[in-house]
Coordinates of C-alpha atoms in Angstrom, one line a residue:
M177 CA 0.0 0.0 0.0
S178 CA 2.7 2.5 1.0
Q179 CA 4.5 1.9 -2.3
K180 CA 1.7 3.8 -4.0
M181 CA 1.7 6.7 -1.6
F182 CA 3.4 10.1 -1.7
S183 CA 3.8 12.8 0.9
S184 CA 1.3 15.5 0.1
E185 CA 3.4 17.9 2.2
V186 CA 6.2 17.7 -0.4
E187 CA 3.8 18.9 -3.1
G188 CA 2.4 21.4 -0.6
G189 CA 5.8 23.0 0.0
K190 CA 6.5 23.2 -3.7
F191 CA 3.2 24.9 -4.3
L192 CA 3.5 27.4 -1.5
G193 CA 6.9 28.4 -2.6
S194 CA 5.6 29.3 -6.0
I195 CA 2.7 31.5 -5.2
D196 CA 2.8 35.3 -5.3
V197 CA 0.5 35.9 -2.3
I198 CA 3.3 35.1 0.2
Q199 CA 5.5 37.7 -1.5
D200 CA 2.6 40.2 -1.5
A201 CA 2.0 39.6 2.2
Y202 CA 5.6 40.3 3.2
R203 CA 5.7 43.4 1.0
A204 CA 2.6 44.7 2.8
I205 CA 4.3 44.2 6.2
S206 CA 7.4 46.1 5.1
Q207 CA 5.2 49.0 4.1
T208 CA 3.2 49.1 7.3
S209 CA 4.2 51.8 9.8
S210 CA 1.3 51.6 12.3
T211 CA -0.1 48.7 14.3
Y212 CA -2.1 47.6 11.3
Q213 CA -2.7 48.8 7.8
L214 CA -5.0 47.7 5.0
D215 CA -3.6 47.6 1.4
T216 CA -4.4 46.1 -1.9
S217 CA -2.1 43.6 -3.5
P218 CA -1.1 43.8 -7.2
S219 CA -3.6 41.0 -7.9
G220 CA -6.4 43.1 -6.3
I221 CA -6.8 41.2 -3.0
K222 CA -7.0 43.1 0.3
V223 CA -4.1 42.6 2.6
L224 CA -4.3 43.5 6.3
A225 CA -0.8 43.7 7.7
F226 CA 0.0 43.9 11.4
N227 CA 3.0 45.2 13.3
C228 CA 3.7 44.9 17.1
L229 CA 4.3 47.7 19.5
S230 CA 7.8 47.7 20.9
D231 CA 6.7 47.6 24.6
Y232 CA 4.8 44.4 23.9
T233 CA 7.8 42.9 22.2
I234 CA 9.9 43.7 25.3
R235 CA 7.2 42.1 27.6
F236 CA 7.2 39.0 25.4
R237 CA 11.0 38.7 25.6
N238 CA 10.9 39.1 29.3
G239 CA 9.0 35.9 29.6
E240 CA 5.3 36.8 30.0
G241 CA 3.5 33.4 29.9
L242 CA 0.1 32.0 29.1
V243 CA -3.2 33.3 30.3
S244 CA -6.5 31.5 30.4
S245 CA -9.3 32.4 28.0
D246 CA -11.9 32.5 30.7
K247 CA -10.2 35.6 32.1
H248 CA -10.2 37.4 28.8
K249 CA -13.7 37.6 27.1
V250 CA -12.3 38.9 23.8
V251 CA -11.1 35.4 23.0
D252 CA -13.9 33.3 24.6
F253 CA -15.4 32.7 21.1
I254 CA -12.5 30.3 20.4
S255 CA -13.5 27.9 23.2
T256 CA -15.4 24.7 22.5
K257 CA -17.1 22.1 24.6
V258 CA -14.1 19.8 24.1
N259 CA -11.6 22.6 24.8
P260 CA -13.6 25.1 27.1
N261 CA -10.5 26.6 28.8
L262 CA -7.6 27.4 26.5
S263 CA -4.4 29.4 27.1
I264 CA -2.9 32.1 24.9
N265 CA 0.3 34.2 25.3
K266 CA -0.5 37.1 27.6
A267 CA 1.2 39.8 25.5
A268 CA -0.8 38.6 22.5
V269 CA -4.2 38.6 24.3
E270 CA -3.6 42.0 25.9
L271 CA -2.5 43.6 22.6
F272 CA -5.6 42.1 21.0
E273 CA -7.8 43.5 23.7
L274 CA -6.3 46.9 23.1
H275 CA -7.5 46.9 19.5
F276 CA -10.5 44.6 19.8
K277 CA -13.3 47.1 19.2
E278 CA -11.8 48.6 16.0
L279 CA -10.7 45.2 14.7
S280 CA -14.2 43.8 15.3
E281 CA -15.7 46.7 13.3
L282 CA -13.1 46.2 10.6
S283 CA -13.9 42.5 10.3
N284 CA -17.6 43.3 9.7
Q285 CA -16.6 45.7 6.9
L286 CA -14.3 43.1 5.2
I287 CA -16.5 40.0 5.7
N288 CA -17.7 39.8 2.1
G289 CA -14.3 40.2 0.3
Q290 CA -11.2 38.2 -0.2
L291 CA -8.7 39.0 2.5
V292 CA -5.1 38.0 3.4
V293 CA -4.1 38.8 7.0
T294 CA -0.4 38.9 7.7
G295 CA 2.2 39.9 10.3
C296 CA 5.9 39.3 11.1
G297 CA 7.2 38.2 14.4
L298 CA 4.9 39.3 17.2
G299 CA 2.8 41.1 14.7
G300 CA 1.8 37.6 13.6
Y301 CA 0.1 37.2 17.0
L302 CA -2.3 40.0 16.1
A303 CA -2.8 38.6 12.7
I304 CA -3.6 35.1 14.1
L305 CA -6.2 36.4 16.7
Y306 CA -7.8 38.7 14.1
T307 CA -8.1 35.8 11.7
L308 CA -9.8 33.7 14.3
L309 CA -12.3 36.5 15.0
H310 CA -12.9 37.0 11.3
Q311 CA -13.5 33.2 10.9
H312 CA -16.0 33.3 13.8
Y313 CA -17.9 36.1 12.1
A314 CA -17.9 34.2 8.9
D315 CA -19.4 31.2 10.7
L316 CA -22.2 33.4 12.1
E317 CA -22.9 34.9 8.7
E318 CA -23.1 31.5 7.0
S319 CA -25.3 30.1 9.7
N320 CA -27.8 32.9 9.1
G321 CA -27.9 32.0 5.4
S322 CA -25.3 34.4 3.9
K323 CA -23.6 33.2 0.8
T324 CA -21.4 36.2 0.4
A325 CA -19.2 35.8 3.5
K326 CA -15.6 35.1 2.7
R327 CA -13.0 33.4 4.8
P328 CA -9.5 34.9 5.2
I329 CA -6.1 33.3 5.0
C330 CA -3.5 34.2 7.5
I331 CA 0.2 34.3 6.5
T332 CA 2.7 35.0 9.3
F333 CA 6.5 35.3 9.1
G334 CA 8.5 34.0 12.0
S335 CA 5.6 34.2 14.5
P336 CA 6.3 32.2 17.7
L337 CA 3.8 29.6 18.9
I338 CA 0.9 31.5 20.4
G339 CA -1.0 29.0 22.7
N340 CA -1.3 25.7 24.4
Q341 CA -2.7 22.3 23.3
H342 CA -6.3 23.4 24.0
L343 CA -6.0 26.3 21.6
Q344 CA -4.6 24.0 19.1
G345 CA -7.5 21.5 19.7
A346 CA -10.2 24.2 19.5
I347 CA -8.9 25.3 16.1
S348 CA -8.4 21.8 14.8
E349 CA -12.1 21.1 15.6
R350 CA -13.0 23.5 12.9
P351 CA -11.3 22.4 9.6
Q352 CA -12.1 25.7 7.9
W353 CA -10.3 27.6 10.6
K354 CA -7.3 25.3 10.8
S355 CA -6.7 25.3 7.0
S356 CA -6.4 29.1 6.9
F357 CA -3.1 29.4 8.7
L358 CA 0.4 29.5 7.2
N359 CA 3.5 30.4 9.2
V360 CA 6.6 31.0 7.1
V361 CA 9.7 30.3 9.3
A362 CA 13.3 30.9 8.3
K363 CA 15.8 28.3 9.6
T364 CA 17.8 31.1 11.2
D365 CA 14.9 33.0 12.8
L366 CA 15.4 32.4 16.5
L367 CA 12.3 34.4 17.5
A368 CA 10.2 31.9 15.7
S369 CA 11.6 29.1 17.8
F370 CA 11.2 30.9 21.1
F371 CA 8.8 28.2 22.1
S372 CA 9.4 24.6 21.1
S373 CA 8.8 21.1 22.4
N374 CA 10.1 22.0 25.9
S375 CA 7.2 24.4 26.5
E376 CA 3.4 24.2 26.8
Y377 CA 2.9 25.9 23.4
K378 CA 1.6 23.8 20.5
P379 CA 1.5 24.6 16.7
F380 CA -1.5 24.6 14.4
G381 CA -2.0 25.2 10.7
T382 CA 0.8 24.8 8.1
F383 CA 4.5 25.7 8.7
L384 CA 6.6 26.6 5.6
F385 CA 10.2 26.3 6.8
C386 CA 12.8 27.9 4.5
T387 CA 16.6 28.6 4.2
E388 CA 18.7 31.4 2.7
S389 CA 19.7 29.0 -0.1
G390 CA 16.1 28.6 -1.2
G391 CA 15.4 25.2 0.5
H392 CA 11.8 25.0 1.7
T393 CA 9.3 22.5 2.8
A394 CA 5.8 22.5 4.4
F395 CA 4.7 20.6 7.5
E396 CA 1.3 20.2 9.2
D397 CA 2.4 17.4 11.5
Q398 CA 2.8 19.0 15.0
E399 CA 5.6 16.7 16.1
A400 CA 7.6 17.4 12.9
I401 CA 7.1 21.2 13.4
L402 CA 8.3 21.0 17.0
A403 CA 11.3 18.8 16.0
V404 CA 12.4 21.4 13.4
L405 CA 11.9 24.3 15.9
D406 CA 14.0 22.3 18.4
A407 CA 16.8 22.0 15.8
M408 CA 16.6 25.7 15.2
V409 CA 17.1 26.4 18.9
T410 CA 20.3 24.3 19.0
Q411 CA 21.7 25.8 15.8
N412 CA 21.0 29.5 16.2
A413 CA 22.8 32.1 18.3
E414 CA 21.1 33.8 21.2
S415 CA 19.6 36.7 19.2
Y416 CA 16.0 37.6 19.0
Q417 CA 16.1 40.4 16.4
M418 CA 13.3 40.7 13.9
H419 CA 14.3 38.6 11.0
D420 CA 14.3 40.0 7.4
Y421 CA 12.7 37.4 5.1
S422 CA 13.5 39.1 1.9
K423 CA 16.5 36.9 1.1
E424 CA 14.7 33.6 1.9
L425 CA 11.6 34.6 -0.2
G426 CA 13.8 35.7 -3.1
S427 CA 15.9 32.5 -3.0
I428 CA 12.8 30.3 -2.9
R429 CA 11.6 31.7 -6.2
K430 CA 14.9 31.0 -7.9
T431 CA 15.6 27.5 -6.5
A432 CA 14.8 24.3 -8.2
L433 CA 11.9 22.8 -6.2
Y434 CA 13.0 19.1 -6.3
H435 CA 16.6 17.9 -6.1
G436 CA 16.0 14.3 -7.2
A437 CA 16.1 10.9 -5.6
S438 CA 19.8 10.8 -5.7
K439 CA 19.9 12.9 -2.6
F440 CA 18.9 9.9 -0.5
N441 CA 21.3 7.4 1.0
E442 CA 18.7 4.6 0.9
S443 CA 17.4 3.6 -2.5
N444 CA 14.8 1.2 -1.1
L445 CA 12.7 3.9 0.6
S446 CA 8.9 3.9 -0.2
P447 CA 7.7 7.1 -2.0
L448 CA 6.0 8.2 1.2
R449 CA 9.0 7.7 3.4
A450 CA 11.3 9.2 0.8
G451 CA 9.0 12.3 0.7
I452 CA 9.3 12.7 4.4
V453 CA 13.0 12.3 4.4
F454 CA 13.3 14.8 1.6
Q455 CA 11.3 17.4 3.6
F456 CA 13.8 17.4 6.4
Q457 CA 16.8 17.3 4.1
E458 CA 15.5 20.2 2.1
I459 CA 15.9 22.6 5.0
G460 CA 19.1 21.0 6.4
A461 CA 17.4 19.4 9.4
L462 CA 17.6 15.7 8.6
N463 CA 20.6 15.0 11.0
D464 CA 18.5 16.4 13.9
I465 CA 15.5 14.2 13.2
S466 CA 15.2 10.7 14.7
N467 CA 14.2 7.7 12.6
D468 CA 11.4 7.1 15.2
L469 CA 9.8 10.4 14.2
I470 CA 10.1 9.6 10.5
E471 CA 8.5 6.2 11.0
K472 CA 5.7 7.7 13.1
M473 CA 5.0 10.3 10.4
E474 CA 4.9 7.6 7.7
K475 CA 2.4 5.6 9.7
K476 CA 0.3 8.6 10.4
Q477 CA 0.2 9.8 6.8
T478 CA -0.6 6.3 5.6
R479 CA -3.7 6.3 7.9
M480 CA -4.7 9.7 6.6
I481 CA -4.4 8.7 3.0
I482 CA -6.5 5.6 3.5
K483 CA -9.1 7.6 5.4
S484 CA -9.2 10.3 2.7
R485 CA -10.1 7.6 0.2
N486 CA -13.2 6.8 2.2
V487 CA -14.4 10.3 2.9
Y488 CA -18.1 10.8 2.3
E489 CA -18.8 14.3 1.1
P490 CA -21.1 16.0 3.7
T491 CA -23.7 17.5 1.2
K492 CA -24.0 14.1 -0.6
K493 CA -24.6 12.4 2.7
L494 CA -27.3 14.9 3.7
N495 CA -29.0 14.3 0.3
D496 CA -28.8 10.6 0.9
M497 CA -30.6 11.1 4.3
K498 CA -33.3 13.2 2.6
I499 CA -33.9 10.4 0.2
I500 CA -34.2 7.9 3.1
L501 CA -36.6 10.3 4.8
T502 CA -38.9 10.2 1.8
Y503 CA -39.5 6.5 2.3
I504 CA -40.8 7.2 5.8
E505 CA -42.9 10.1 4.4
W506 CA -44.4 7.5 2.0
Y507 CA -45.1 5.2 4.9
M508 CA -46.9 8.1 6.6
K509 CA -49.1 8.8 3.6
T510 CA -50.1 5.2 3.2
R511 CA -51.2 4.9 6.9
R512 CA -53.5 8.0 7.1
L513 CA -56.6 6.1 6.6
T514 CA -55.8 3.4 9.2
G515 CA -55.5 5.5 12.4
G516 CA -52.6 7.6 11.2
Y517 CA -49.0 6.6 10.9
Y518 CA -48.2 7.0 14.6
D519 CA -50.8 4.5 15.7
S520 CA -50.3 2.2 12.7
Y521 CA -46.6 2.0 13.6
K522 CA -47.2 1.6 17.3
D523 CA -50.0 -1.1 17.0
A524 CA -49.0 -2.9 13.8
K525 CA -50.8 -6.3 13.7
S526 CA -51.4 -7.6 10.2
A527 CA -48.6 -9.0 8.1
T528 CA -48.8 -5.9 5.8
E529 CA -48.6 -3.5 8.7
I530 CA -45.7 -5.3 10.3
M531 CA -43.8 -5.5 7.0
G532 CA -44.3 -1.7 6.5
K533 CA -43.2 -1.0 10.1
N534 CA -40.1 -3.1 9.7
E535 CA -39.1 -1.2 6.6
A536 CA -39.7 2.1 8.4
I537 CA -37.5 0.9 11.3
R538 CA -34.7 0.2 8.9
H539 CA -34.8 3.7 7.6
Q540 CA -35.4 5.1 11.1
L541 CA -32.2 3.6 12.4
N542 CA -30.1 5.0 9.6
L543 CA -31.6 8.5 10.1
N544 CA -31.1 8.4 13.8
Q545 CA -27.5 7.3 13.5
Y546 CA -26.7 10.1 11.0
W547 CA -28.5 12.9 12.9
K548 CA -27.1 11.9 16.3
K549 CA -23.6 12.1 15.0
T550 CA -24.2 15.4 13.0
V551 CA -25.8 17.1 16.0
E552 CA -23.1 15.9 18.4
E553 CA -20.3 17.2 16.1
N554 CA -22.0 20.6 15.8
D555 CA -22.7 20.9 19.5
L556 CA -19.0 20.6 20.2
V557 CA -18.5 24.1 18.8
P558 CA -20.5 26.6 20.9
Q559 CA -21.6 29.6 18.8
K560 CA -24.1 32.4 19.2
E561 CA -27.8 31.7 18.8
G562 CA -28.8 30.3 15.5
A563 CA -25.3 29.4 14.4
K564 CA -25.1 25.7 15.2
L565 CA -26.2 24.3 11.8
R566 CA -26.3 25.9 8.5
K567 CA -29.9 26.5 7.3
R568 CA -29.8 23.6 4.8
W569 CA -29.0 21.1 7.6
L570 CA -31.2 22.8 10.1
Y571 CA -34.3 22.6 7.9
A572 CA -33.5 19.0 7.0
G573 CA -33.0 18.2 10.7
T574 CA -36.3 19.8 11.6
N575 CA -38.2 17.7 9.0
Y576 CA -36.4 14.6 10.3
R577 CA -37.3 15.4 13.9
R578 CA -41.0 16.0 13.1
I579 CA -41.3 12.8 11.1
V580 CA -39.1 10.3 13.0
E581 CA -39.4 11.4 16.7
P582 CA -43.0 10.3 16.8
L583 CA -41.9 6.8 15.8
D584 CA -39.4 6.8 18.7
I585 CA -42.2 7.9 21.0
A586 CA -44.4 5.1 19.7
D587 CA -41.6 2.6 20.5
H588 CA -41.3 4.1 24.0
Y589 CA -44.9 3.7 25.0
K590 CA -45.4 0.4 23.1
R591 CA -42.8 -1.1 25.6
G592 CA -45.0 0.0 28.5
K593 CA -42.7 2.9 29.5
T594 CA -43.9 6.4 30.6
N595 CA -42.7 10.0 30.8
Y596 CA -40.8 10.1 27.4
M597 CA -39.9 13.7 28.0
A598 CA -37.6 12.8 30.9
V599 CA -35.5 10.5 28.7
R600 CA -35.9 12.4 25.4
P601 CA -32.7 11.9 23.3
N602 CA -30.4 14.9 23.4
H603 CA -30.1 15.3 19.6
Y604 CA -33.9 15.9 19.3
K605 CA -33.7 18.5 22.1
L606 CA -30.8 20.3 20.4
L607 CA -32.4 20.3 17.0
E608 CA -35.6 21.8 18.4
K609 CA -33.6 24.4 20.4
W610 CA -31.6 25.5 17.3
S611 CA -34.7 25.6 15.2
E612 CA -36.4 27.9 17.8
E613 CA -33.2 30.1 17.9
E614 CA -33.2 30.4 14.1
K615 CA -36.8 31.5 14.1
K616 CA -35.9 34.4 16.4
G617 CA -33.7 35.9 13.7
R618 CA -36.5 35.8 11.1
K619 CA -38.9 38.7 10.3
P620 CA -42.4 38.1 11.8
S621 CA -44.6 36.2 9.3
D622 CA -48.3 36.4 8.7
A623 CA -50.6 34.2 10.8
K624 CA -51.0 30.7 9.3
T625 CA -54.4 29.9 7.6
K626 CA -53.7 26.3 6.7
A627 CA -53.0 23.3 8.9
A628 CA -49.4 22.1 9.1
S629 CA -48.6 19.0 6.9
L630 CA -46.4 17.8 9.8
T631 CA -47.2 18.4 13.4
E632 CA -44.7 21.0 14.5
D633 CA -44.3 19.8 18.0
S634 CA -42.5 16.5 17.4
C635 CA -43.4 15.5 21.0
F636 CA -47.2 15.9 20.5
W637 CA -47.8 12.2 20.7
A638 CA -45.9 11.9 23.9
H639 CA -48.2 14.6 25.4
V640 CA -51.2 12.5 24.1
E641 CA -49.9 9.3 25.7
E642 CA -49.3 11.1 29.1
A643 CA -52.9 12.5 28.9
L644 CA -54.2 9.0 28.3
I645 CA -52.2 7.7 31.3
S646 CA -53.4 10.6 33.5
L647 CA -57.0 10.0 32.5
R648 CA -56.9 6.4 33.4
D649 CA -55.3 7.2 36.7
L650 CA -58.0 9.8 37.3
K651 CA -60.7 7.1 36.7
N652 CA -58.9 4.9 39.2
G653 CA -59.3 7.6 41.9
D654 CA -55.8 9.1 41.8
R655 CA -56.6 12.8 41.7
N656 CA -53.2 14.2 42.8
N657 CA -52.7 17.1 40.4
I658 CA -53.9 14.9 37.5
A659 CA -57.0 17.0 36.8
T660 CA -54.9 20.1 36.5
D661 CA -52.5 18.3 34.1
I662 CA -55.3 17.2 31.8
E663 CA -56.7 20.8 31.8
K664 CA -53.3 22.0 30.7
F665 CA -53.3 19.4 28.0
E666 CA -56.7 20.7 26.8
V667 CA -55.2 24.3 26.6
Y668 CA -52.1 23.0 24.7
V669 CA -54.2 21.1 22.1
L670 CA -56.6 24.0 21.6
H671 CA -53.7 26.4 21.1
S672 CA -52.1 24.1 18.6
I673 CA -55.3 23.9 16.6
K674 CA -55.8 27.6 16.6
D675 CA -52.2 28.1 15.6
F676 CA -52.6 25.5 12.8
S677 CA -49.5 23.8 14.1
V678 CA -50.9 20.2 14.2
S679 CA -51.5 18.0 11.3
P680 CA -55.1 17.0 10.4
E681 CA -53.9 13.4 11.0
I682 CA -54.5 13.8 14.7
F683 CA -58.3 13.8 14.0
V684 CA -58.2 10.5 12.0
E685 CA -60.6 8.0 13.5
G686 CA -58.8 5.5 15.7
S687 CA -55.8 7.8 16.5
S688 CA -54.6 8.0 20.0
F689 CA -55.8 11.6 20.3
M690 CA -59.3 10.6 19.3
K691 CA -59.2 7.7 21.7
W692 CA -58.2 10.2 24.5
W693 CA -61.0 12.5 23.6
S694 CA -63.6 9.7 23.5
E695 CA -62.5 8.5 26.9
Y696 CA -62.3 12.0 28.4
K697 CA -65.7 13.0 27.0
G698 CA -67.1 9.8 28.6
Y699 CA -65.5 10.6 31.9
K700 CA -66.6 14.3 32.1
G701 CA -70.1 13.6 30.9
S702 CA -72.2 15.2 28.2
S703 CA -72.7 18.4 30.2
Y704 CA -69.0 19.2 30.3
D705 CA -68.3 22.5 28.6
S706 CA -65.0 23.9 27.5
E707 CA -63.7 25.5 24.3
L708 CA -62.1 22.3 23.2
A709 CA -65.2 20.3 24.1
R710 CA -67.4 22.6 21.9
Y711 CA -64.8 22.3 19.1
M712 CA -64.8 18.5 19.3
N713 CA -68.5 18.0 20.0
N714 CA -69.5 20.3 17.0
K715 CA -67.0 18.3 14.9
K716 CA -65.3 21.4 13.6
Y717 CA -62.2 19.4 13.1
I718 CA -63.7 17.9 10.0
S719 CA -63.0 21.2 8.2
Y720 CA -59.6 21.6 9.8
N721 CA -57.2 21.5 6.9

């Protein structure tokens, strides 16, 4: 298998060394005299370049360490459920706080255009934090249906590592964030290696290491990045002056990008291992790298290549789930004349009903598995209201919840269980919560005049089942708050009818709701009068559509 594999990072290094945007970014930095400056590159792309104030540079060199994100609200948007407390260099956070308001306003102005964010040395710290903020705003825009929001790329030059493993983890959880960072590091830039493997700091994104002779290679593997930074610490003199990248960038453009297989001492290397060895050799770091690390990288990249061949494109997977849902929708339509699909599923008796139920169960399991995983993955990244799922996924998830959750409720009560709401699966609760949050952001719509094709409250049948249980308890003489609960259920049903938020299917003869009404009417007697009783006794539901 490995004989057919090549290191994608070799090709990545070649590509990065050949593109103009890196040169444009460094040119913008050299022309920036203030903390930040917005320019336009020769290709027409906006470039936001950052510098660092001298007093913050002094504080950094004096050893100011990491600070927790929970003490600095300007960076709390980076946290996730998996990585709720992350740590960032103190000088970086405080410099970001100083300019947060104006940078936030700037991000909103630039959100719909192509943008390169850049900075050299500690100016790279501001570039990184600004890019994370801009990515966050892009997430919010996209979740609210925007198709114009653009994501930035961040190119830093010799920027030291900025945060700990939890910052690295929080960024890695969002692939679109992680892929936007490129740190160009000269082999002789000691400031860039200020933090290495002997510190709490961890790298993220892509590192393009380069030499004055034009050698260059790209790494994403954090162990490889730290190993090269370690080698830089041992080779460089104790000088933390801002490095001039002009020579390295000029040499990269002039140098041949591949030196040939003859550079290797071993002729029997697999293409993948040869590529990894070449990367370290290209920047003169091979003698500082252990064979164990090279072997570990080879195994890791092999796993990644195999995994990439089995990747299922998210939009295609969603479309597959929509197709599966149509089978259950068809099941619904074919059961409307036999007590409705909820009761037909719950009380299937004939061979035809059981066969239809078993087919629905098969699709139900696939849908539940997909949506549980999708919701869990999205819930790991906390965002502002309405930003959990993009609208396409949120609408599909709402339809799934309204169609499939009643089947789960039917299974629950068929097994003799009670109080479904106490054990309701979390993915249903989150889908409902996100749907309600998304509604808050919409403009008020006109009042509905037609009944919903799907009952909007996916737990409607659970409330019906509990009302049936309560009524039977009431008949058996247990009056402890039960009468009040049933009265609340009456109000709930009447409100749902007036709001046209329930499907006409609830009134199908033989449905659990009609069974409840028949029993409740018998218990209360013909003289019982309420708004729901008048509605039902006068059979107004016949014209409910």
